[in-house]
mmCIF file with all atom_site columns, C-alpha atoms in Angstrom:
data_model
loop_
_atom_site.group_PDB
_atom_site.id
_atom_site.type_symbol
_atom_site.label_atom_id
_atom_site.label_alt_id
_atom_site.label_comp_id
_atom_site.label_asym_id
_atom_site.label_entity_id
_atom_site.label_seq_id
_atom_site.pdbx_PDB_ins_code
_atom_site.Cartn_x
_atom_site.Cartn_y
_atom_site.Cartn_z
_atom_site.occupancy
_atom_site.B_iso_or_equiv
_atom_site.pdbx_formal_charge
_atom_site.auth_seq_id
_atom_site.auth_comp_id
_atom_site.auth_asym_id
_atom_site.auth_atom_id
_atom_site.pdbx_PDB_model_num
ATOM 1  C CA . UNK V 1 1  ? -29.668 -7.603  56.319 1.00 79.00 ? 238 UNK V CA 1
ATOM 2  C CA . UNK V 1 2  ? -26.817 -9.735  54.703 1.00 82.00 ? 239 UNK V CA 1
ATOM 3  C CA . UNK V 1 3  ? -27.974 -8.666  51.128 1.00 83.00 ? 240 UNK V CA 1
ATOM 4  C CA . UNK V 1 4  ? -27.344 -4.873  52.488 1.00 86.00 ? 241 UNK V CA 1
ATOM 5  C CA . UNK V 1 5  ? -24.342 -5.351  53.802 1.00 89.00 ? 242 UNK V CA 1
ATOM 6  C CA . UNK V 1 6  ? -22.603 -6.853  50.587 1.00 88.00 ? 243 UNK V CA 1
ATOM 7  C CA . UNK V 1 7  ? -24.642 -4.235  48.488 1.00 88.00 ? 244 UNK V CA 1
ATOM 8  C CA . UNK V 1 8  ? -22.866 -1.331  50.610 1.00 91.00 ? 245 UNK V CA 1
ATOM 9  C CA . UNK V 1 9  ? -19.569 -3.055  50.932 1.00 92.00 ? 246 UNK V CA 1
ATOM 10 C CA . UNK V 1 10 ? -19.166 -3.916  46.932 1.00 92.00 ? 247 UNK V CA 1
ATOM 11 C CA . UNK V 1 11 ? -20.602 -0.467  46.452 1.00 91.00 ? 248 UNK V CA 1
ATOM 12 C CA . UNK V 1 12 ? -17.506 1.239   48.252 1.00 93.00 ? 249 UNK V CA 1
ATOM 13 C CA . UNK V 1 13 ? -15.347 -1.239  46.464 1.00 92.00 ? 250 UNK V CA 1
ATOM 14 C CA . UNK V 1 14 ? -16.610 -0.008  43.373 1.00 91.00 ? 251 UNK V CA 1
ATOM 15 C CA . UNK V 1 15 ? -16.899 3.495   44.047 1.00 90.00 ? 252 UNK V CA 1
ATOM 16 C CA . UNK V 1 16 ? -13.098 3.982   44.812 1.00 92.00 ? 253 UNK V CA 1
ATOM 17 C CA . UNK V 1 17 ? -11.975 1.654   41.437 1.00 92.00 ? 254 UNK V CA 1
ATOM 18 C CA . UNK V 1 18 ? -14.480 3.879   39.488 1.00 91.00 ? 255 UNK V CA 1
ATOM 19 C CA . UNK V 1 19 ? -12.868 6.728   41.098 1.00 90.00 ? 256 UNK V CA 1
ATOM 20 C CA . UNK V 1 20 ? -9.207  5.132   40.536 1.00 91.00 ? 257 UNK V CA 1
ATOM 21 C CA . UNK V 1 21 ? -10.228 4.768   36.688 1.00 92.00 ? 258 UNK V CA 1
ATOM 22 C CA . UNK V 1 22 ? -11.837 8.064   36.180 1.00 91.00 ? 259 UNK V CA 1
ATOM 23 C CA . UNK V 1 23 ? -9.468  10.132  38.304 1.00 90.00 ? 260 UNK V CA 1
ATOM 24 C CA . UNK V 1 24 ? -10.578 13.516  36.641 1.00 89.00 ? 261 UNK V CA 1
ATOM 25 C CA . UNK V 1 25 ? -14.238 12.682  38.523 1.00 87.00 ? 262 UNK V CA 1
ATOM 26 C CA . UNK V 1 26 ? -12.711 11.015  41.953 1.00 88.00 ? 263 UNK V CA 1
ATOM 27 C CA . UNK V 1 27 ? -13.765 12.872  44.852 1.00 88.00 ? 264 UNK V CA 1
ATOM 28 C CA . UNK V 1 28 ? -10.875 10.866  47.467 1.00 90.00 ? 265 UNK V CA 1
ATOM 29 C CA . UNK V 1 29 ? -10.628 7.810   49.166 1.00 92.00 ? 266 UNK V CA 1
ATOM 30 C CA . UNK V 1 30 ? -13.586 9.032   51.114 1.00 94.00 ? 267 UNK V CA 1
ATOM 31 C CA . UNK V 1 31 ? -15.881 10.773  49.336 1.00 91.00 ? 268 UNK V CA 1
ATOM 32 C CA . UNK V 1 32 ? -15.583 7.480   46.662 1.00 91.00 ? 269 UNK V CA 1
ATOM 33 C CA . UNK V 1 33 ? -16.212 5.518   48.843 1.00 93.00 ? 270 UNK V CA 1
ATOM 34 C CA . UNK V 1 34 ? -19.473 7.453   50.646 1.00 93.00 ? 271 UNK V CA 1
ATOM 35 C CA . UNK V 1 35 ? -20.820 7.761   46.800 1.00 92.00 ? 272 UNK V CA 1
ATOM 36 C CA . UNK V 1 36 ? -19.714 4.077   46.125 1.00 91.00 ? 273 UNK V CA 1
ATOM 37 C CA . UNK V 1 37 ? -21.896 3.194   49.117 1.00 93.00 ? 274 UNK V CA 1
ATOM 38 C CA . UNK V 1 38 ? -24.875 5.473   48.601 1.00 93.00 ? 275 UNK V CA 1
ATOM 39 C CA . UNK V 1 39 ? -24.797 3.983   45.266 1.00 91.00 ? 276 UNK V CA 1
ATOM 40 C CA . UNK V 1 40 ? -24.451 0.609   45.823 1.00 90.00 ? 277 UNK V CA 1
ATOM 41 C CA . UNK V 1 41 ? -27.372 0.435   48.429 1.00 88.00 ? 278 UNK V CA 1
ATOM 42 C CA . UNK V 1 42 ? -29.941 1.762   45.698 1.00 88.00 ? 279 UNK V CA 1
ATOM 43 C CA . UNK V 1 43 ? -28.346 -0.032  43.056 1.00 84.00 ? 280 UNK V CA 1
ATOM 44 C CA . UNK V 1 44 ? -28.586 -3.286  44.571 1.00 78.00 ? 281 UNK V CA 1
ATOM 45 C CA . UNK V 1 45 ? -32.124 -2.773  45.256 1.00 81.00 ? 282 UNK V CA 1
ATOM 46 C CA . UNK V 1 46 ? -32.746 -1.511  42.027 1.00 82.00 ? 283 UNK V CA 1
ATOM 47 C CA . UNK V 1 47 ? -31.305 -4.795  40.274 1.00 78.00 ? 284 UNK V CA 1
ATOM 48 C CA . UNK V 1 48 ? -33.201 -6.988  42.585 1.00 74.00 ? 285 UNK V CA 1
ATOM 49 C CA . UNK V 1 49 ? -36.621 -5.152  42.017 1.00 79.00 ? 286 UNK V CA 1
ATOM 50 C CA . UNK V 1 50 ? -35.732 -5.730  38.213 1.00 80.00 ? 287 UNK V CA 1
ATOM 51 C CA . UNK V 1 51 ? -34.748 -8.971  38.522 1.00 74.00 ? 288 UNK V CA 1
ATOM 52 C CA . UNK V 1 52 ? -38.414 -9.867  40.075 1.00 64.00 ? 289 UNK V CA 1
ATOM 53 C CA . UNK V 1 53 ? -36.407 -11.489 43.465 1.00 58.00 ? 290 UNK V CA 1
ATOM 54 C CA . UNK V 1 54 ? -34.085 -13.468 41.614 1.00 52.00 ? 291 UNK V CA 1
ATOM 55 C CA . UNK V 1 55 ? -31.127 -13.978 43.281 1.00 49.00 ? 292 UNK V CA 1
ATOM 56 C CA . UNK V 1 56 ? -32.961 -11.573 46.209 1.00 50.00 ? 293 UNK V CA 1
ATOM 57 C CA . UNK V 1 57 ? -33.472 -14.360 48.886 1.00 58.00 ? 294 UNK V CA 1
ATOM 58 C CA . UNK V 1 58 ? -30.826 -16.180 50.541 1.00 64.00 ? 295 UNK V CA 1
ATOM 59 C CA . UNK V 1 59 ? -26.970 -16.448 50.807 1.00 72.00 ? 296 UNK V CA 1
ATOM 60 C CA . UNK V 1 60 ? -26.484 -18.957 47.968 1.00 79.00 ? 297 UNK V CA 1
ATOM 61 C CA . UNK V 1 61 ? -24.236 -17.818 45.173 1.00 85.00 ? 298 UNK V CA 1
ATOM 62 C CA . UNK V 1 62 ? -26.569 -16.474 42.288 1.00 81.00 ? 299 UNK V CA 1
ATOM 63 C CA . UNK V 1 63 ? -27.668 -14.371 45.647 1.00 79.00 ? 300 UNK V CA 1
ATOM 64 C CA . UNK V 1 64 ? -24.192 -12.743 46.614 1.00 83.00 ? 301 UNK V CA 1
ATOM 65 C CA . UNK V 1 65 ? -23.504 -12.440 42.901 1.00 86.00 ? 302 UNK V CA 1
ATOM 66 C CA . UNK V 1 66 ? -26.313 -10.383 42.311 1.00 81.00 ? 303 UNK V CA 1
ATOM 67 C CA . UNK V 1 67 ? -25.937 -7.992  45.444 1.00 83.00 ? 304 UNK V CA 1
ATOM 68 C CA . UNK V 1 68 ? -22.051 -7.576  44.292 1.00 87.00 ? 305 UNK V CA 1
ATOM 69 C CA . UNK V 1 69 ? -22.790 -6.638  40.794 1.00 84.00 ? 306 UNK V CA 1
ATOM 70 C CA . UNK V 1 70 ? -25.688 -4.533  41.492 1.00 84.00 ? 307 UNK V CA 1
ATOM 71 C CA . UNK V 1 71 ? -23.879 -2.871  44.230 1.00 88.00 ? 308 UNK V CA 1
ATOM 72 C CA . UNK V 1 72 ? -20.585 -2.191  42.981 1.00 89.00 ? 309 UNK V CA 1
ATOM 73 C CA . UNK V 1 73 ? -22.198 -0.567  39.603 1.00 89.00 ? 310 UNK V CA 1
ATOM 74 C CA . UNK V 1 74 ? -24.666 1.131   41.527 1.00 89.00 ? 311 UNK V CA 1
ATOM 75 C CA . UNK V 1 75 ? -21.304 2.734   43.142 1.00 90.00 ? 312 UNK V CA 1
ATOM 76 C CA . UNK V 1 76 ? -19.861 3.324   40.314 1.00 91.00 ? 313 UNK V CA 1
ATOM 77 C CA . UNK V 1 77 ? -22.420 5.165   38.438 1.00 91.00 ? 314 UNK V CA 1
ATOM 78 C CA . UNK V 1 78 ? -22.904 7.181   41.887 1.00 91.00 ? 315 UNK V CA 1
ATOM 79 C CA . UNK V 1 79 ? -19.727 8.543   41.995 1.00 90.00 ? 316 UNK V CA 1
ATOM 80 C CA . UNK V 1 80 ? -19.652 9.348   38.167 1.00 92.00 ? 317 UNK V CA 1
ATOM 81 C CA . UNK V 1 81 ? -22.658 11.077  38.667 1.00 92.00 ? 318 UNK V CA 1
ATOM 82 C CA . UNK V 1 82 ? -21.640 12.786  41.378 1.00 92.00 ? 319 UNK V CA 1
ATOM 83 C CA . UNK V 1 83 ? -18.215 13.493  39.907 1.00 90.00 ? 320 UNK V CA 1
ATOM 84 C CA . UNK V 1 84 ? -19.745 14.911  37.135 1.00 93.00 ? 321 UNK V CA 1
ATOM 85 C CA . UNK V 1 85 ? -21.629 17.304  39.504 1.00 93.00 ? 322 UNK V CA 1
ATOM 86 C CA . UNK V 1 86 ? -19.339 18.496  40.985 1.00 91.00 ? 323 UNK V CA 1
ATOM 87 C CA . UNK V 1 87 ? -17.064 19.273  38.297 1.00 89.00 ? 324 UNK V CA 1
ATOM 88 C CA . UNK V 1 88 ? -19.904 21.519  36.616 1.00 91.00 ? 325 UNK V CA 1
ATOM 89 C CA . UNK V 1 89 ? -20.456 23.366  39.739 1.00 91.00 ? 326 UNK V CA 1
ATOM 90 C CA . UNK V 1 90 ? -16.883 24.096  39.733 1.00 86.00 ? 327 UNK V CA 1
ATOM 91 C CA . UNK V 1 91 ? -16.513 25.276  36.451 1.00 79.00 ? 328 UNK V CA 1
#
C-alpha cells in the first residue's frame, strides 16, 4: 500500500513539473496533477512488472527509488499524452 502511495504522490509531483515545462500541454494545477496521478499509478506498476520485482518489495531505498521514478514519469507522460489530446480535439 506504501509502494502506491509514493507511486501516486511522485506521479502528481511530476505531472504538474511536466505541466510547468510544457505549458502549451498543461491542463492546471488540477487537471496535472489528476493526469500526474493516473499516470504515476500505472507507471509505477508498469516499471516494477519490468523490473521482474526489483525494487517492488519493501521500504528500503532501491524500493522508494523505483516507485518515485516510475511514478513521476508515468505522470509525466500522462499528462503529455493527455495534453496532446486535448489540444487536437480543440483544434
Amino acid at each position: 500500500m506504501e509502494q502506491l502511495i509514493i507511486q501516486l504522490i511522485s506521479g502528481a509531483v511530476g505531472g504538474n513539473v511536466a505541466g510547468g515545462v510544457m505549458k502549451n500541454l498543461s491542463l492546471g494545477t488540477l487537471g496535472n496533477s489528476i493526469a500526474g496521478i493516473v499516470g504515476g499509478g500505472l507507471g509505477g506498476q508498469i516499471l516494477g512488472a519490468v523490473m521482474g520485482g526489483a525494487g517492488g518489495g519493501g521500504l528500503d531505498i532501491g524500493s522508494i527509488l523505483t516507485q518515485v521514478a516510475g511514478g513521476g514519469v508515468g505522470g509525466g507522460v500522462a499528462l503529455a499524452v493527455v495534453g496532446v489530446v486535448k489540444n487536437m480535439m480543440a483544434k
